[in-house]
Structures are given as C-alpha cells and as structure tokens.
Coordinates of C-alpha atoms and ligand atoms in Angstrom, one line a residue:
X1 CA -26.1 14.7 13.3
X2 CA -23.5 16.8 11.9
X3 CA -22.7 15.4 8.4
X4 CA -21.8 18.8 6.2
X5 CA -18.2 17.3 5.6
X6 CA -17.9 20.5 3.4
X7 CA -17.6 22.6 6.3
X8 CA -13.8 22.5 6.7
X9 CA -13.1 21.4 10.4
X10 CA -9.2 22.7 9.8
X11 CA -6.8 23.5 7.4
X12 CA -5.5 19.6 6.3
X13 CA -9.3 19.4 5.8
X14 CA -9.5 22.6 3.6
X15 CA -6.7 21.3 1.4
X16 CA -8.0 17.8 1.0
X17 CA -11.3 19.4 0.0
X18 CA -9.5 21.1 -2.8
X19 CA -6.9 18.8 -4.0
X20 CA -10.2 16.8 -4.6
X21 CA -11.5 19.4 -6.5
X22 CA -8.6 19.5 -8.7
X23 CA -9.5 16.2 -10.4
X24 CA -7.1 14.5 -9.5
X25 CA -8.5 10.6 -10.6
X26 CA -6.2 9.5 -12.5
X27 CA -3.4 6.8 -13.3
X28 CA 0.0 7.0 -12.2
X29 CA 1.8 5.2 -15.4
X30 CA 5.4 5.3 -15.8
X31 CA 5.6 8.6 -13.7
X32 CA 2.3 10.1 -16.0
X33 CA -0.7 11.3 -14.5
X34 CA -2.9 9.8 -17.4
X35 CA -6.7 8.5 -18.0
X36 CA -7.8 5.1 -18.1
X37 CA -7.3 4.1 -22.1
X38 CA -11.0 3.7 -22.3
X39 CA -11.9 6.8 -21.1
X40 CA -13.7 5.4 -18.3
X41 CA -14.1 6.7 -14.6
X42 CA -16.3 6.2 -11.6
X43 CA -17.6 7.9 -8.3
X44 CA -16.0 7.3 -5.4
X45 CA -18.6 8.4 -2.6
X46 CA -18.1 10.2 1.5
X47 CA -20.2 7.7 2.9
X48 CA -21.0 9.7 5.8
X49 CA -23.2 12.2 3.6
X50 CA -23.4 9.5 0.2
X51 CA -21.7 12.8 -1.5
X52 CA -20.4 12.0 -4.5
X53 CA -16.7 13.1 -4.1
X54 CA -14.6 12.6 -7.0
X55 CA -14.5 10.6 -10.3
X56 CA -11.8 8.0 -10.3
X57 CA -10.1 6.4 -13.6
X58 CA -11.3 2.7 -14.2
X59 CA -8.0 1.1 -15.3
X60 CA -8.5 -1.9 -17.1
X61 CA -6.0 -4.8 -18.7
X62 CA -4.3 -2.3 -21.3
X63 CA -3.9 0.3 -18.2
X64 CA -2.1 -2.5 -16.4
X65 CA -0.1 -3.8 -19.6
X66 CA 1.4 0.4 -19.6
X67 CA 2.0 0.0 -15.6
X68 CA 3.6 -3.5 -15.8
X69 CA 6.0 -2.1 -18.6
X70 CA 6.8 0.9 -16.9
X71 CA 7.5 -0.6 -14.0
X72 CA 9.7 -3.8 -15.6
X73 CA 11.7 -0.4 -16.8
X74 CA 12.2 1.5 -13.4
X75 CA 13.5 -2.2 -12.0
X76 CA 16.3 -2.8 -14.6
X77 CA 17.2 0.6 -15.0
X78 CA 20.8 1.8 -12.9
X79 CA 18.8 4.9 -11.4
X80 CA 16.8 2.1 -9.6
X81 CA 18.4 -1.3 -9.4
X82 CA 22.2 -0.1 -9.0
X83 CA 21.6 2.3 -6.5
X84 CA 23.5 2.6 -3.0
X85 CA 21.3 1.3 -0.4
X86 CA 22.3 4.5 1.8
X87 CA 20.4 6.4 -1.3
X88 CA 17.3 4.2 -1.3
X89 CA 17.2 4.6 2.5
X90 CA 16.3 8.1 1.9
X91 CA 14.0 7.7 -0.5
X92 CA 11.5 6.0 2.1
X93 CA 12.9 8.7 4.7
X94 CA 12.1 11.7 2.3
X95 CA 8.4 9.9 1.8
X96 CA 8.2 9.2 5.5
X97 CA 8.6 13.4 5.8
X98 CA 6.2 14.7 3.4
X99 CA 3.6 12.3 4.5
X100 CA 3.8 13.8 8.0
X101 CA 4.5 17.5 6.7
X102 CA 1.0 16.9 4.9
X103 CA -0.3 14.6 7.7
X104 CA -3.8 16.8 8.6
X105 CA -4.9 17.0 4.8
X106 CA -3.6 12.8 3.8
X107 CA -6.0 12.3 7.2
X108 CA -8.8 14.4 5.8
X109 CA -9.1 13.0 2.3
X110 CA -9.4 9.8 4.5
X111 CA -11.8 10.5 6.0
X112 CA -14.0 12.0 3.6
X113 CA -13.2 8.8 1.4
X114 CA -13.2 6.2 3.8
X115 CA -15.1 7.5 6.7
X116 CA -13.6 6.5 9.5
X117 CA -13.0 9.0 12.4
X118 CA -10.7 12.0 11.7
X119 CA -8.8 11.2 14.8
X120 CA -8.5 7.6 13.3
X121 CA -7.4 8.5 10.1
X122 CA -4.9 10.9 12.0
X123 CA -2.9 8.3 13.9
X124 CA -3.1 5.9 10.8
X125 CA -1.5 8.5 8.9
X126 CA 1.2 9.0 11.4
X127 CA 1.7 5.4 11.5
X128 CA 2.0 5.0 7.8
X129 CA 5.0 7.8 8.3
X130 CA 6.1 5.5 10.8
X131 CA 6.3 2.7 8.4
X132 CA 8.1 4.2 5.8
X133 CA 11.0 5.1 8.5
X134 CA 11.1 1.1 9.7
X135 CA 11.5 0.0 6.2
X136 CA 14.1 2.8 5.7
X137 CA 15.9 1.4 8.3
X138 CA 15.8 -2.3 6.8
X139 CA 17.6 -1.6 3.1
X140 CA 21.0 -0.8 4.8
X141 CA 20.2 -4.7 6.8
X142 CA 19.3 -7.1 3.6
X143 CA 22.0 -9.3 3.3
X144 CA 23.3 -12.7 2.3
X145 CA 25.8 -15.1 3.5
X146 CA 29.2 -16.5 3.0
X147 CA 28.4 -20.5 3.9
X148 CA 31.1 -23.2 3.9
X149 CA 32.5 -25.3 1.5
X150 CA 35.5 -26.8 0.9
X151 CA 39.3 -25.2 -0.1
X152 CA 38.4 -25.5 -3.9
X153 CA 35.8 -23.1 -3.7
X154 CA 33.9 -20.1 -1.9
X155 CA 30.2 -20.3 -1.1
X156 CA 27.6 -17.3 -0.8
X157 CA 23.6 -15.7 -0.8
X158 CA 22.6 -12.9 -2.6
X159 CA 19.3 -11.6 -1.4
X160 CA 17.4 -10.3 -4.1
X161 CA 14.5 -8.3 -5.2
X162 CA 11.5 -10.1 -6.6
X163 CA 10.9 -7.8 -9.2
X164 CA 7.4 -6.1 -10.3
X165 CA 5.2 -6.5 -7.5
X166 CA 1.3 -6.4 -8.2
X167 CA 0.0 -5.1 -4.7
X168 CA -4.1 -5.1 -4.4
X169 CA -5.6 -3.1 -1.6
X170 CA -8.7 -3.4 0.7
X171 CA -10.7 -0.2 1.2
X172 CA -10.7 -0.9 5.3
X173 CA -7.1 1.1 6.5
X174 CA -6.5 2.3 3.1
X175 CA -3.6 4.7 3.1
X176 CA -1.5 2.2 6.2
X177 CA -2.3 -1.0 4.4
X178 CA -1.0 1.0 1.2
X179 CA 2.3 2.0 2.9
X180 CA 2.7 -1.4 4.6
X181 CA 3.2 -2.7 1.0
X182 CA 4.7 0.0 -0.7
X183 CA 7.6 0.6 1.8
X184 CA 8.3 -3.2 2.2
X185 CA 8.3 -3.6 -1.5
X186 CA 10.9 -0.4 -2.2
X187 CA 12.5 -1.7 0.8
X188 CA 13.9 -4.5 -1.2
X189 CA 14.5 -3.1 -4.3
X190 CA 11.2 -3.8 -6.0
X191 CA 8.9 -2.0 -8.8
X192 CA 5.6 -1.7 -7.9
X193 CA 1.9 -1.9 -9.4
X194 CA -0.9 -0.6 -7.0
X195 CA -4.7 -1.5 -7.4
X196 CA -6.4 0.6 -4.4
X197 CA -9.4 -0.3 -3.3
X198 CA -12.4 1.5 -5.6
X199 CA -14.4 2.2 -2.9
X200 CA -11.3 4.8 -1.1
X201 CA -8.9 5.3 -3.7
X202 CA -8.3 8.8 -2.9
X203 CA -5.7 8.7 -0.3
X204 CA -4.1 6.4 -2.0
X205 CA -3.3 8.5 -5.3
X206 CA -2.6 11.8 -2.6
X207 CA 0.5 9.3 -1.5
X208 CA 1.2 9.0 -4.9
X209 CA 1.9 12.2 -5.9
X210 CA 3.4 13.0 -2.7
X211 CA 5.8 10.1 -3.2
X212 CA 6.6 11.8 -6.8
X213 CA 7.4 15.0 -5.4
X214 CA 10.3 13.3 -3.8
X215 CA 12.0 12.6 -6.9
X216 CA 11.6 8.7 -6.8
X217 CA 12.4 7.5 -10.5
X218 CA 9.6 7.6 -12.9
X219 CA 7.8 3.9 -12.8
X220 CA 9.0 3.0 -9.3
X221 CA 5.2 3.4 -8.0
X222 CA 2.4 2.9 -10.3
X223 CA -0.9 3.3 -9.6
X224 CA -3.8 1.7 -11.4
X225 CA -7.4 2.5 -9.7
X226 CA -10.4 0.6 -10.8
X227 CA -12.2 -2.8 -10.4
X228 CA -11.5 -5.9 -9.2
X229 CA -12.8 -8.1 -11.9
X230 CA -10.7 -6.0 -14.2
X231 CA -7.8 -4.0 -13.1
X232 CA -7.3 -6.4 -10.1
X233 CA -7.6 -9.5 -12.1
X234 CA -5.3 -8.2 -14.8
X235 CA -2.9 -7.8 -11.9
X236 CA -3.5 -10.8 -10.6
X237 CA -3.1 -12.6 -14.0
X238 CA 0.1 -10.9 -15.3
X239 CA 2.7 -12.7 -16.8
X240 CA 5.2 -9.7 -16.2
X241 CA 4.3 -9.7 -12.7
X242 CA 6.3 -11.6 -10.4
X243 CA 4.6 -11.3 -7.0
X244 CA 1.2 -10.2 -6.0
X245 CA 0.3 -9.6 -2.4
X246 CA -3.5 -9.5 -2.0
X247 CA -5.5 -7.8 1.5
X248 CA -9.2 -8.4 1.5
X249 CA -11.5 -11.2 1.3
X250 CA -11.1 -14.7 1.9
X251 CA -13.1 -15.5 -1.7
X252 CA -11.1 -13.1 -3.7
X253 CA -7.4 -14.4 -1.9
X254 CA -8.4 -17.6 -3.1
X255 CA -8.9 -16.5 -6.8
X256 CA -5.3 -14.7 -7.1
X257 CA -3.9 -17.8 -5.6
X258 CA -5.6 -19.6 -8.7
X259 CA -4.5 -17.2 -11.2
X260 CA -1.0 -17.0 -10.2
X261 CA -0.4 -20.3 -11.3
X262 CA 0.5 -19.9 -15.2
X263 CA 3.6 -17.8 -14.4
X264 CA 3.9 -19.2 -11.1
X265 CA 4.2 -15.5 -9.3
X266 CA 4.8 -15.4 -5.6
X267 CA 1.3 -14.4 -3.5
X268 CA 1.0 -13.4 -0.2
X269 CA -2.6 -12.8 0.9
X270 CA -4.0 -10.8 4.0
X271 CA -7.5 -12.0 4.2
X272 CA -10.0 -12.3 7.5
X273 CA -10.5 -12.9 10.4
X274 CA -13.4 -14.1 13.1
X275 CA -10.6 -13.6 16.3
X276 CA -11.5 -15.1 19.1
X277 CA -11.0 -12.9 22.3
X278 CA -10.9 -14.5 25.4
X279 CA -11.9 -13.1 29.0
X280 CA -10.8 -15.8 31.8
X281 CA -12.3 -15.1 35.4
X282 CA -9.3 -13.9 37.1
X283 CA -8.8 -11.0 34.7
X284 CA -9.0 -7.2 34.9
X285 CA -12.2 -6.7 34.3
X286 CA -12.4 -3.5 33.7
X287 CA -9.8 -3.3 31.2
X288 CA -10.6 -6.8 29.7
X289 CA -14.4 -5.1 28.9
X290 CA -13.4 -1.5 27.9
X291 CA -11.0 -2.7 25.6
X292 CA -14.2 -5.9 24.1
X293 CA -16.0 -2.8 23.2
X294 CA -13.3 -1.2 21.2
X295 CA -12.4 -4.6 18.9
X296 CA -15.5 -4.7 17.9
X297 CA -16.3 -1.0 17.5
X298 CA -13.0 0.2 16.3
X299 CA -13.5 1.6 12.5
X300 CA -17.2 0.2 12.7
X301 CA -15.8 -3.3 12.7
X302 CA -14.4 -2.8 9.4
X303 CA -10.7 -4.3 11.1
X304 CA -9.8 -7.8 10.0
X305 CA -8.2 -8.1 13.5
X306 CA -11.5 -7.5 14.9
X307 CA -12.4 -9.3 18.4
X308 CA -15.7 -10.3 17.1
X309 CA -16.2 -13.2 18.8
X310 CA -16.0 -12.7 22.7
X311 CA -15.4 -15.6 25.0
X312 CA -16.5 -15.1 28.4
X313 CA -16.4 -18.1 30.7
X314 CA -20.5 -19.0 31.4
X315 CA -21.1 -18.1 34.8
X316 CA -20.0 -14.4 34.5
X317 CA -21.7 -14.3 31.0
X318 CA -24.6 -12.4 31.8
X319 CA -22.7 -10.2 34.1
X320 CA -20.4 -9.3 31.2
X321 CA -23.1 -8.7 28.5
X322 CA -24.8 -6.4 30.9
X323 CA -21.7 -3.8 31.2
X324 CA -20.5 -4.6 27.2
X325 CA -23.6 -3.2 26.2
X326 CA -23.6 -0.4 28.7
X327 CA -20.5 0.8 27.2
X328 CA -21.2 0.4 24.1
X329 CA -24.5 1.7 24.4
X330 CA -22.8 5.6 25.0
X331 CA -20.8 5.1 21.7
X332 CA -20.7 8.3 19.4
X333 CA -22.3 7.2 16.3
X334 CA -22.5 10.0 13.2
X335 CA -20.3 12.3 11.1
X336 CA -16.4 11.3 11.5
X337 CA -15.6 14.9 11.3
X338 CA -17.4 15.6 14.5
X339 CA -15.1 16.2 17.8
X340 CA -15.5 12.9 20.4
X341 CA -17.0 10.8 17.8
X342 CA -16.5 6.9 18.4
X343 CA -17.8 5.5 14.9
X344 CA -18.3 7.2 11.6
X345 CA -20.4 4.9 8.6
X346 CA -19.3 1.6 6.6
X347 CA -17.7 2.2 3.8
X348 CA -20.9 1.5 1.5
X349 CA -24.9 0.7 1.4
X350 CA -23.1 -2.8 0.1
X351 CA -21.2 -3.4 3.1
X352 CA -24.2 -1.8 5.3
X353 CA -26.7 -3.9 4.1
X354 CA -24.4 -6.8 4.6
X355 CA -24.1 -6.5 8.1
X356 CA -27.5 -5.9 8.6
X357 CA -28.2 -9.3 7.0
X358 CA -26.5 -10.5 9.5
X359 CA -28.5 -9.4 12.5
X360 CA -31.3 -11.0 10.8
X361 CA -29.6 -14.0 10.0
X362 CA -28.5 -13.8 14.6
X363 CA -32.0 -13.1 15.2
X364 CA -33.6 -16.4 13.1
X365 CA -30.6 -18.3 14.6
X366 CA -31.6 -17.6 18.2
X367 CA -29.2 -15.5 19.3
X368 CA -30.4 -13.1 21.9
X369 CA -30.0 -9.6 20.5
X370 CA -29.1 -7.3 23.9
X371 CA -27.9 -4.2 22.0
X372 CA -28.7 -2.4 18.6
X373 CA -29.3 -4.1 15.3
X374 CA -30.0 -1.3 13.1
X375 CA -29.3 1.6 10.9
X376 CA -28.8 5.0 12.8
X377 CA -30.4 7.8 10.4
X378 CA -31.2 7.8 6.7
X379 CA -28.6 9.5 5.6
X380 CA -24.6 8.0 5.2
X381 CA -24.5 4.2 6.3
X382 CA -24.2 4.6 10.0
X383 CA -24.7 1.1 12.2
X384 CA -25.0 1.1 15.7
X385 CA -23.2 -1.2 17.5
X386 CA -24.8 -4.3 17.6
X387 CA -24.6 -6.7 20.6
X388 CA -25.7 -10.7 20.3
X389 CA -25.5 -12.5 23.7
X390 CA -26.3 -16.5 24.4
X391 CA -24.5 -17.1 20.7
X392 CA -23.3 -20.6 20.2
X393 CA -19.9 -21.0 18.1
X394 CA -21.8 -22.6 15.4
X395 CA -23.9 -19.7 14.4
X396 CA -23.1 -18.3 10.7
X397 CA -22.4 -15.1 13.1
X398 CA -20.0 -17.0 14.6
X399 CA -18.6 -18.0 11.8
X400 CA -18.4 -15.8 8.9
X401 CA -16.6 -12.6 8.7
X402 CA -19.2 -9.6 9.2
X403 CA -16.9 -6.9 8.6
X404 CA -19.4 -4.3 10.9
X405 CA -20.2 -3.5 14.6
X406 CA -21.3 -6.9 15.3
X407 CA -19.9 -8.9 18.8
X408 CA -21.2 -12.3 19.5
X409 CA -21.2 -13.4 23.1
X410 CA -19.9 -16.9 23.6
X411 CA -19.7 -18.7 26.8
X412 CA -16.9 -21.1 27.6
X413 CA -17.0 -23.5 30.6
X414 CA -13.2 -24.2 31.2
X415 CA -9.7 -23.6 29.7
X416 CA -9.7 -26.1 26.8
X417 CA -13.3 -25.1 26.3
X418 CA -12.2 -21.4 25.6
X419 CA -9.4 -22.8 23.4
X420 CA -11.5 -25.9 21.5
X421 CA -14.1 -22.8 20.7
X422 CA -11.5 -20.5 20.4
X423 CA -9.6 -22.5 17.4
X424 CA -12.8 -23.7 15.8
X425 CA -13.3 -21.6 13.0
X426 CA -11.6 -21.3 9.7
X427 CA -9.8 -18.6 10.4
X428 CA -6.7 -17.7 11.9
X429 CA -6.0 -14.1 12.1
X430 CA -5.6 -13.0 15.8
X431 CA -6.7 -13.7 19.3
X432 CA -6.9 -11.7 22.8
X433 CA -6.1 -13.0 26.2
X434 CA -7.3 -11.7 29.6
X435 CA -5.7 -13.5 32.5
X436 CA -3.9 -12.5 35.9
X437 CA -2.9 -15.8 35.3
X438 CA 0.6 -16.0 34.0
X439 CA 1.3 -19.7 33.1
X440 CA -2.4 -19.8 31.7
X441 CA -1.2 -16.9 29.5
X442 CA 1.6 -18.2 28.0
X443 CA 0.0 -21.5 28.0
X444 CA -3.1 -19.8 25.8
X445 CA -0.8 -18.1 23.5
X446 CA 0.6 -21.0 22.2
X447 CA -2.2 -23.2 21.9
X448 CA -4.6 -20.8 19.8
X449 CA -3.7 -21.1 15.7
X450 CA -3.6 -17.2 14.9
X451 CA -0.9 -15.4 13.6
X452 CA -1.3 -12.4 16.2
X453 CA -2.0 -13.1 20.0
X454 CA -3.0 -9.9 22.5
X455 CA -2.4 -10.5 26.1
X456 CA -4.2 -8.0 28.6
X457 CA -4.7 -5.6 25.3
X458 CA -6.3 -6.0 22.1
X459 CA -5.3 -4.3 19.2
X460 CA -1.9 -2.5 18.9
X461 CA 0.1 -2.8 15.6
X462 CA 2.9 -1.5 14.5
X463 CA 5.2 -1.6 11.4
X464 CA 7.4 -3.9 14.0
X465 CA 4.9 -6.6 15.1
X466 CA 4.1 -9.2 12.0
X467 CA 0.7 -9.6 11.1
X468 CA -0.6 -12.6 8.9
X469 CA -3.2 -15.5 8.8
X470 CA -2.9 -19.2 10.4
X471 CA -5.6 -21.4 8.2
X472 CA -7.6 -19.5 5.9
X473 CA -6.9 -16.1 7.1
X474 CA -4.2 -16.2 5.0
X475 CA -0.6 -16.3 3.1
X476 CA 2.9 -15.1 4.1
X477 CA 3.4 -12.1 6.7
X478 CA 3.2 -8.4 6.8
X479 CA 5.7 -6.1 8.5
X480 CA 8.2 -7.2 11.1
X481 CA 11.3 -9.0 10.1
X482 CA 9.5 -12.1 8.0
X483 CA 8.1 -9.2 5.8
X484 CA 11.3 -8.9 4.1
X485 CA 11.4 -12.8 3.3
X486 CA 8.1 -12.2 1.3
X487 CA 9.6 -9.5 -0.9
X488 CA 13.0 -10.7 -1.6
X489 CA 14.4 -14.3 -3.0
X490 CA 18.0 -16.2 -2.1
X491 CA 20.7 -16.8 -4.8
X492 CA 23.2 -18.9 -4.3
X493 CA 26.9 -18.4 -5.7
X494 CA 29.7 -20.9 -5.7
X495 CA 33.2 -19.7 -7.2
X496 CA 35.9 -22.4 -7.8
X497 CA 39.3 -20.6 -6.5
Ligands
NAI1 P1 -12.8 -7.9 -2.0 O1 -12.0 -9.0 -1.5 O2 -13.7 -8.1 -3.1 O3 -11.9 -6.6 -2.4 C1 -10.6 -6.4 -2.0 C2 -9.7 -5.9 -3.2 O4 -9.7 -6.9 -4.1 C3 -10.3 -4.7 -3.9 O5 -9.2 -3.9 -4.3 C4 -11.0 -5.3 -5.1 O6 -11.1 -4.4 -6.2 C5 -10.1 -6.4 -5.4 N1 -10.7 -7.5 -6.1 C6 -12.0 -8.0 -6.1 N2 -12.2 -9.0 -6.9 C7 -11.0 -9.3 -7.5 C8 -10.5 -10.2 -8.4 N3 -11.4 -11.1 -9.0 N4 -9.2 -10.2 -8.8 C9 -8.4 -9.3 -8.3 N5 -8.8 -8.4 -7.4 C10 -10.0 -8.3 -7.0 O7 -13.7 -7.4 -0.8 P2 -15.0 -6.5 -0.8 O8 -16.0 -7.0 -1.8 O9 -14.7 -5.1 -0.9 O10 -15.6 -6.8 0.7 C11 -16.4 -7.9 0.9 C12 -16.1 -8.6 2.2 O11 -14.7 -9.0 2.2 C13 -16.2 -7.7 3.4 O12 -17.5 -7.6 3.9 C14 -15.3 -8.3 4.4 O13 -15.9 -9.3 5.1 C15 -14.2 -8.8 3.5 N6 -13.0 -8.0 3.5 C16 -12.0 -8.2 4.4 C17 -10.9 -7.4 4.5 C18 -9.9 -7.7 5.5 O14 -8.9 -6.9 5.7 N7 -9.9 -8.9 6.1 C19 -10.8 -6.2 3.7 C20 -11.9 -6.0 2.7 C21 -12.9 -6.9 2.7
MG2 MG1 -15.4 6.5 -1.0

C-alpha cells in the first residue's frame, strides 16, 4: 500500500501540502487570524499514514466570548445588515468562484485531513461551490407578505435574519457540511460562529481564508476550532447566540437541545441514521446490488445517509449476500491518494476501534459474518468492508449507528414486513427503494418515517434536495427550500391608515 501522502500526486496537492506548512491553525476572530487565548493547540492527524499534520488552536469559552462579539458587530453593522440583497448575492457567488478556482488544493487538504478518497473529496468540493451558488440564488427570493385586513389598516411579514448563528460541525463531509451551513446562514443575512470538527478542521479554516480574500466584512464568519466539551459547549451555551445548528451524534444533539434552553436559541440538529434500504423481488438487480455496496462503502461508512441496513426479501437472501460480498470483496482498500481507490481509512483509531467493536458485538450476537471484519494493515485505520448476513433487526448492529463499512443483511417476508422492519428503529434519516413496481413505490415512499427516500438509486444530494431526521435522527432541515425557514424568523407589521 501506497500511503507516502507527502509525495504530491498534483499541484492542488502540492499547495495543500504547503499552506499546511504555513501554520495556518488558528482562529478566525473578528476578521483576525489569532491563537487560542490560552495558548493551547492540538494535532490534527492524516489518518491514512497517522502523520501528524498540523497543530490546530484549541478555542475555549473566552475564544468563543471574542467570536460571539465580533460577530453580534458584523450583524448590526450597515456594511452587513443594510446591504442590497443584489450585493450579498455576490458575496456567496465570489465564494462560490474561489472555491472552485482552488478546487484541486481545498480537495487535497481534505484528504490528507479527513481521508476520504481524493476523487471524493473532489466532487464534494465542487458540490460545496455548487452550494454557495444555490444560496446565492435564494437572497434576491426571501420575502414576506402583504395579508388582509380590514380598510383601517394594512397588514404585512418581514422575514428576518436570526441573528449570530453557532454552527458545530461533524468531521464526516467536512468542507460540504461546512458550506451547507455557512451559505444558508449568509443566505439570510446572518453572522456566524463555526466550531469544525477537531478531528478535520483543516479544510475548514482553508474556506475561511478563502472566504476573506473575497472581501466579506470582518466578523461575518468566525471560526473557532477546538473541543467539543469546550469550544462546542460554549457555543452551545451562549447567551449571545441565537441559533445553533448541530451535525453529528445523536448523544451530543441531545445535549445542545438541553443547553439551549436558558436563552431559548433556535437548534436544528443533523444527527444519524441506521436507513433502511430495501430490495423488493421484481427489482433491477443489478443496479439494486451495485448501488447496496456503495451505501455502505461510500467514505468507509462514515455517511449518516448510509444504507446500512439491507432489506432483501428471504427467499432471495442468500442469493443476494453471495454477489454483495463478491462486489464488495474487489473494493480498493488503502491510501486515498492512490488512482482507482474505493475506500481510504476512518477518520481515527477512536472511530476504528469502534467499528470493530461492533463486529465482535455481530459475531456474539449470531450474525453470520460472510465478508471481512477486520483491520487491513498496521499502519492508518483502514477497515475492510465488512459483511453480516442472517442479521435480525433486533441486533445492536441493527440498531445503533456504526459509522464504518458495516452492512447487515436482513430478510423480509412481504411488503409490510419490509416496512414494519424498515421503520423499527429509532432513527429516521433516509431510506432506499428497489421496485419495478410503480404503485408499490410510491406506496413505500410514503409509509417509511425518514426524511429522505431513494427510489431505484441510493445516495444523490444536492444543495436542492432537503435532508433532515424523522424521530431521533433529528431537528429542522438542511438545504432545499425549508432550509431558509430554519435560518430566518416572521415579523408581523400592522399600520393603521
Ligand atoms: P460528536 O457528536 O461527539 O461530534 C460532533 C461535533 O460535536 C464535533 O464538532 C464535536 O467537537 C462537537 N461536540 C462534541 N461534544 C459536544 C458538546 N458537549 N457540546 C457541543 N459540541 C460538542 O461525534 P463523534 O464523537 O466525533 O463521533 C461519535 C459517533 O457519532 C460516530 O461514531 C457516529 O456514529 C456519530 N456521528 C454521526 C455523524 C452524522 O453525521 N450522523 C457525524 C459524526 C459522528
Ligand atoms: Mg485529521
């Protein structure tokens, strides 16, 4: 296995290499590239080689009291809050450019960070371009109404920004989950306060700077790296924040919910996932497995969208585990730098041992293990994909979030089998849908409880298509139209003629 990641592959990768080299692990405060107030820092790792990469400042609460002013600043002043909407279009078009005019290095210090494939991180990237155009396109469409009311008077909305928003980050899709929230929150005419996550915060502070060198005013974006229990609980705690929208796990989502209740702030939260994807009898086969293997493999399983648990109706079961495991079985595991690869590592020897927990705890269960289970190498935390067939939808791998390369097999025996199975979980995040079938379908779409339903395909996003949690999977909604409802609130004005 290839994993010298200091070997450039091309020249986005040379550049990432030494913009890392430059230091650049600091806080963005008020337009300031400044250290934490405590002096602290800490490694951020490549966890394809476990290279250390960079130091990273660790913002605590008095980092996050400087970002929260700051920002409180940028919202009230006229450079930000009285602007034409035609001008703060082009702010998100001008970021929109320079992220794709740097597109090959933002991908590279991605990678390196994160790990995921290069090709991944390059399509992610263009995506998050992608994103900022959408939400460029929505500022010039935010608008209230005139409502009736009778001859003494004259009725109307004003849709407004929230204000500061605290946004906390997942380490998963880091630089797209960081547009997602950025662009919907200047979108609307909000400040923001960004925690990344501190296991990739890199690509998120490249943005950053890139986003300065548009001329954005000072305090529009801040960025505070560092840990959960403190930077991200300050945020979530802050009286001078007014919303705080939260992706990662269930456990934390739940905490912010709790500590947004002294001031009241809004919260939307983008938690997991344990989707159900569901192959009926009459489907395209072919596509319905090629397409299994990639939910479950895409980004080593670290996708809260992930098709992890795979319905396939009992009599074709073993039919169906045979070929999954075939495929999956020729996956490219090793460096995400390499040409062709399929899966680079997880994200940490945290989140690897994790998953590999969890093929023990699908062994002592009884679940049949027909592919993998283990870690490939000894250096960088590379999985294989891992395979559990005869899985019953009561096992804790059925149940909990894995967040790796883990598929359970689960056979259904009719329709309302597949759905009864299909909605019994705690989650709510997405489902898939393979049928010829077209009334069954439709019929399927509307009776699973997820936020996101795939028919014939499993996995396309887009900044068009709203993403967001039934049950516990989650809070409010993410891109799309409702995304606007989540960063804005409605005033009403009556004027007596
Ligand atoms: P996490 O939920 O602890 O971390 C997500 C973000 O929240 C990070 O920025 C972290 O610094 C911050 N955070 C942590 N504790 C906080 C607190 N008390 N207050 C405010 N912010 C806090 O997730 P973690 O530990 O990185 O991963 C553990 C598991 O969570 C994974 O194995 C996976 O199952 C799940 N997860 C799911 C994600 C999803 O998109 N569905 C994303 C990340 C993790
Ligand atoms: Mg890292």
């Amino acid at each position: 296995m290839n994993v010298s990641a200091t070997v450039p592959v091309n020249d986005g990768h040379r550049k990432a290499l030494a913009w890392i080299g430059s230091g650049p692990g600091k806080l963005l405060i008020g337009g300031q590239w400044v250290d934490a107030r405590s002096g602290k820092s800490f490694e951020t790792v490549d966890p394809a080689t476990e290279a250390v990469l960079a130091r990273i400042a660790e913002g605590e609460q008095a980092d996050v009291d400087a970002a929260v002013a700051a920002a409180r600043k940028a919202f009230e002043a006229p450079s930000w809050s009285g602007i034409s909407p035609y001008l703060r279009a082009r702010y998100l078009l001008n970021i929109a450019e320079t992220v794709e005019a740097n597109a090959d290095e933002l991908a590279a210090i991605e990678t390196l960070d994160n790990g995921m494939p290069l090709a991944m991180s390059r399509a992610r990237v263009g995506g998050a371009a992608e994103l900022f155009r959408y939400y460029a396109g929505w500022v010039t469409k935010i608008f209230g109404r005139t409502d009736p009311w009778d001859s003494s008077g004259f009725l109307y909305t004003l849709r407004e920004p929230m204000g500061v928003c605290g946004q906390i980050n997942a380490w998963n899709v880091p630089l797209a989950t960081a547009a997602i929230k950025m662009a919907t929150a200047l979108a609307c005419g909000n400040t923001v306060v960004f925690k990344p996550a501190e296991q990739a915060s890199l690509s998120t502070l490249r943005l950053a700077a890139l986003i300065q060198e548009t001329d954005l005013p000072p305090g529009v974006v801040n960025i505070v790296t560092g840990f959960g229990t403190a930077a991200g609980a300050a945020i979530a705690n802050h009286a001078g924040i007014d919303k705080v929208a939260f992706t990662g796990s269930t456990a934390v989502g739940k905490q912010i919910l709790m500590s947004s209740v002294d001031n009241l702030k809004r919260v939307t939260l983008e938690l997991g996932g344990k989707s159900p994807n569901i192959i009926f009898p009459d489907a395209d086969m072919d596509q319905a497995i090629k397409a299994a293997v990639g939910s479950f493999c895409g980004n080593s399983g670290q996708v809260c969208s992930a098709g992890t648990r795979l319905f396939v109706q009992e009599s074709l079961c073993d039919e169906v585990t045979e070929r999954i495991t075939g495929i999956a079985a020729g996956y490219k595991v090793g460096s995400p730098f390499e040409a062709g690869i399929d899966m680079g590592p997880l994200i940490s020897d945290k989140q690897m041992a994790r998953v590999l927990s969890y093929v023990d705890a699908g062994r002592d269960e009884g679940a049949r293990l027909a592919l993998g289970g283990g870690r490939v190498g000894s250096r960088g935390y590379f999985v294989q994909p891992t395979v559990f067939g005869g899985v019953s939808n009561d096992m804790r791998i059925a149940r909990e979030e894995i967040f790796g390369p883990v598929l359970s097999i689960i056979p259904f025996r009719d329709e309302d089998d597949a759905i009864f199975q299909g909605n019994d979980t705690t989650y709510g995040l997405a489902a898939g849908i393979w049928t010829r079938d077209l009334s069954r379908a439709h019929r399927v779409a509307r009776a699973l409880k997820a936020g996101r339903i795939w028919v014939n395909t499993y996995g396309p996003s887009g900044a068009i298509m709203t993403f967001g949690g039934y049950k516990q999977s989650g809070y409010g909604r993410e891109q799309g139209a409702e995304s606007i409802e989540a960063y804005t609130q409605t005033k009403s004005v009556l004027v007596k003629l």
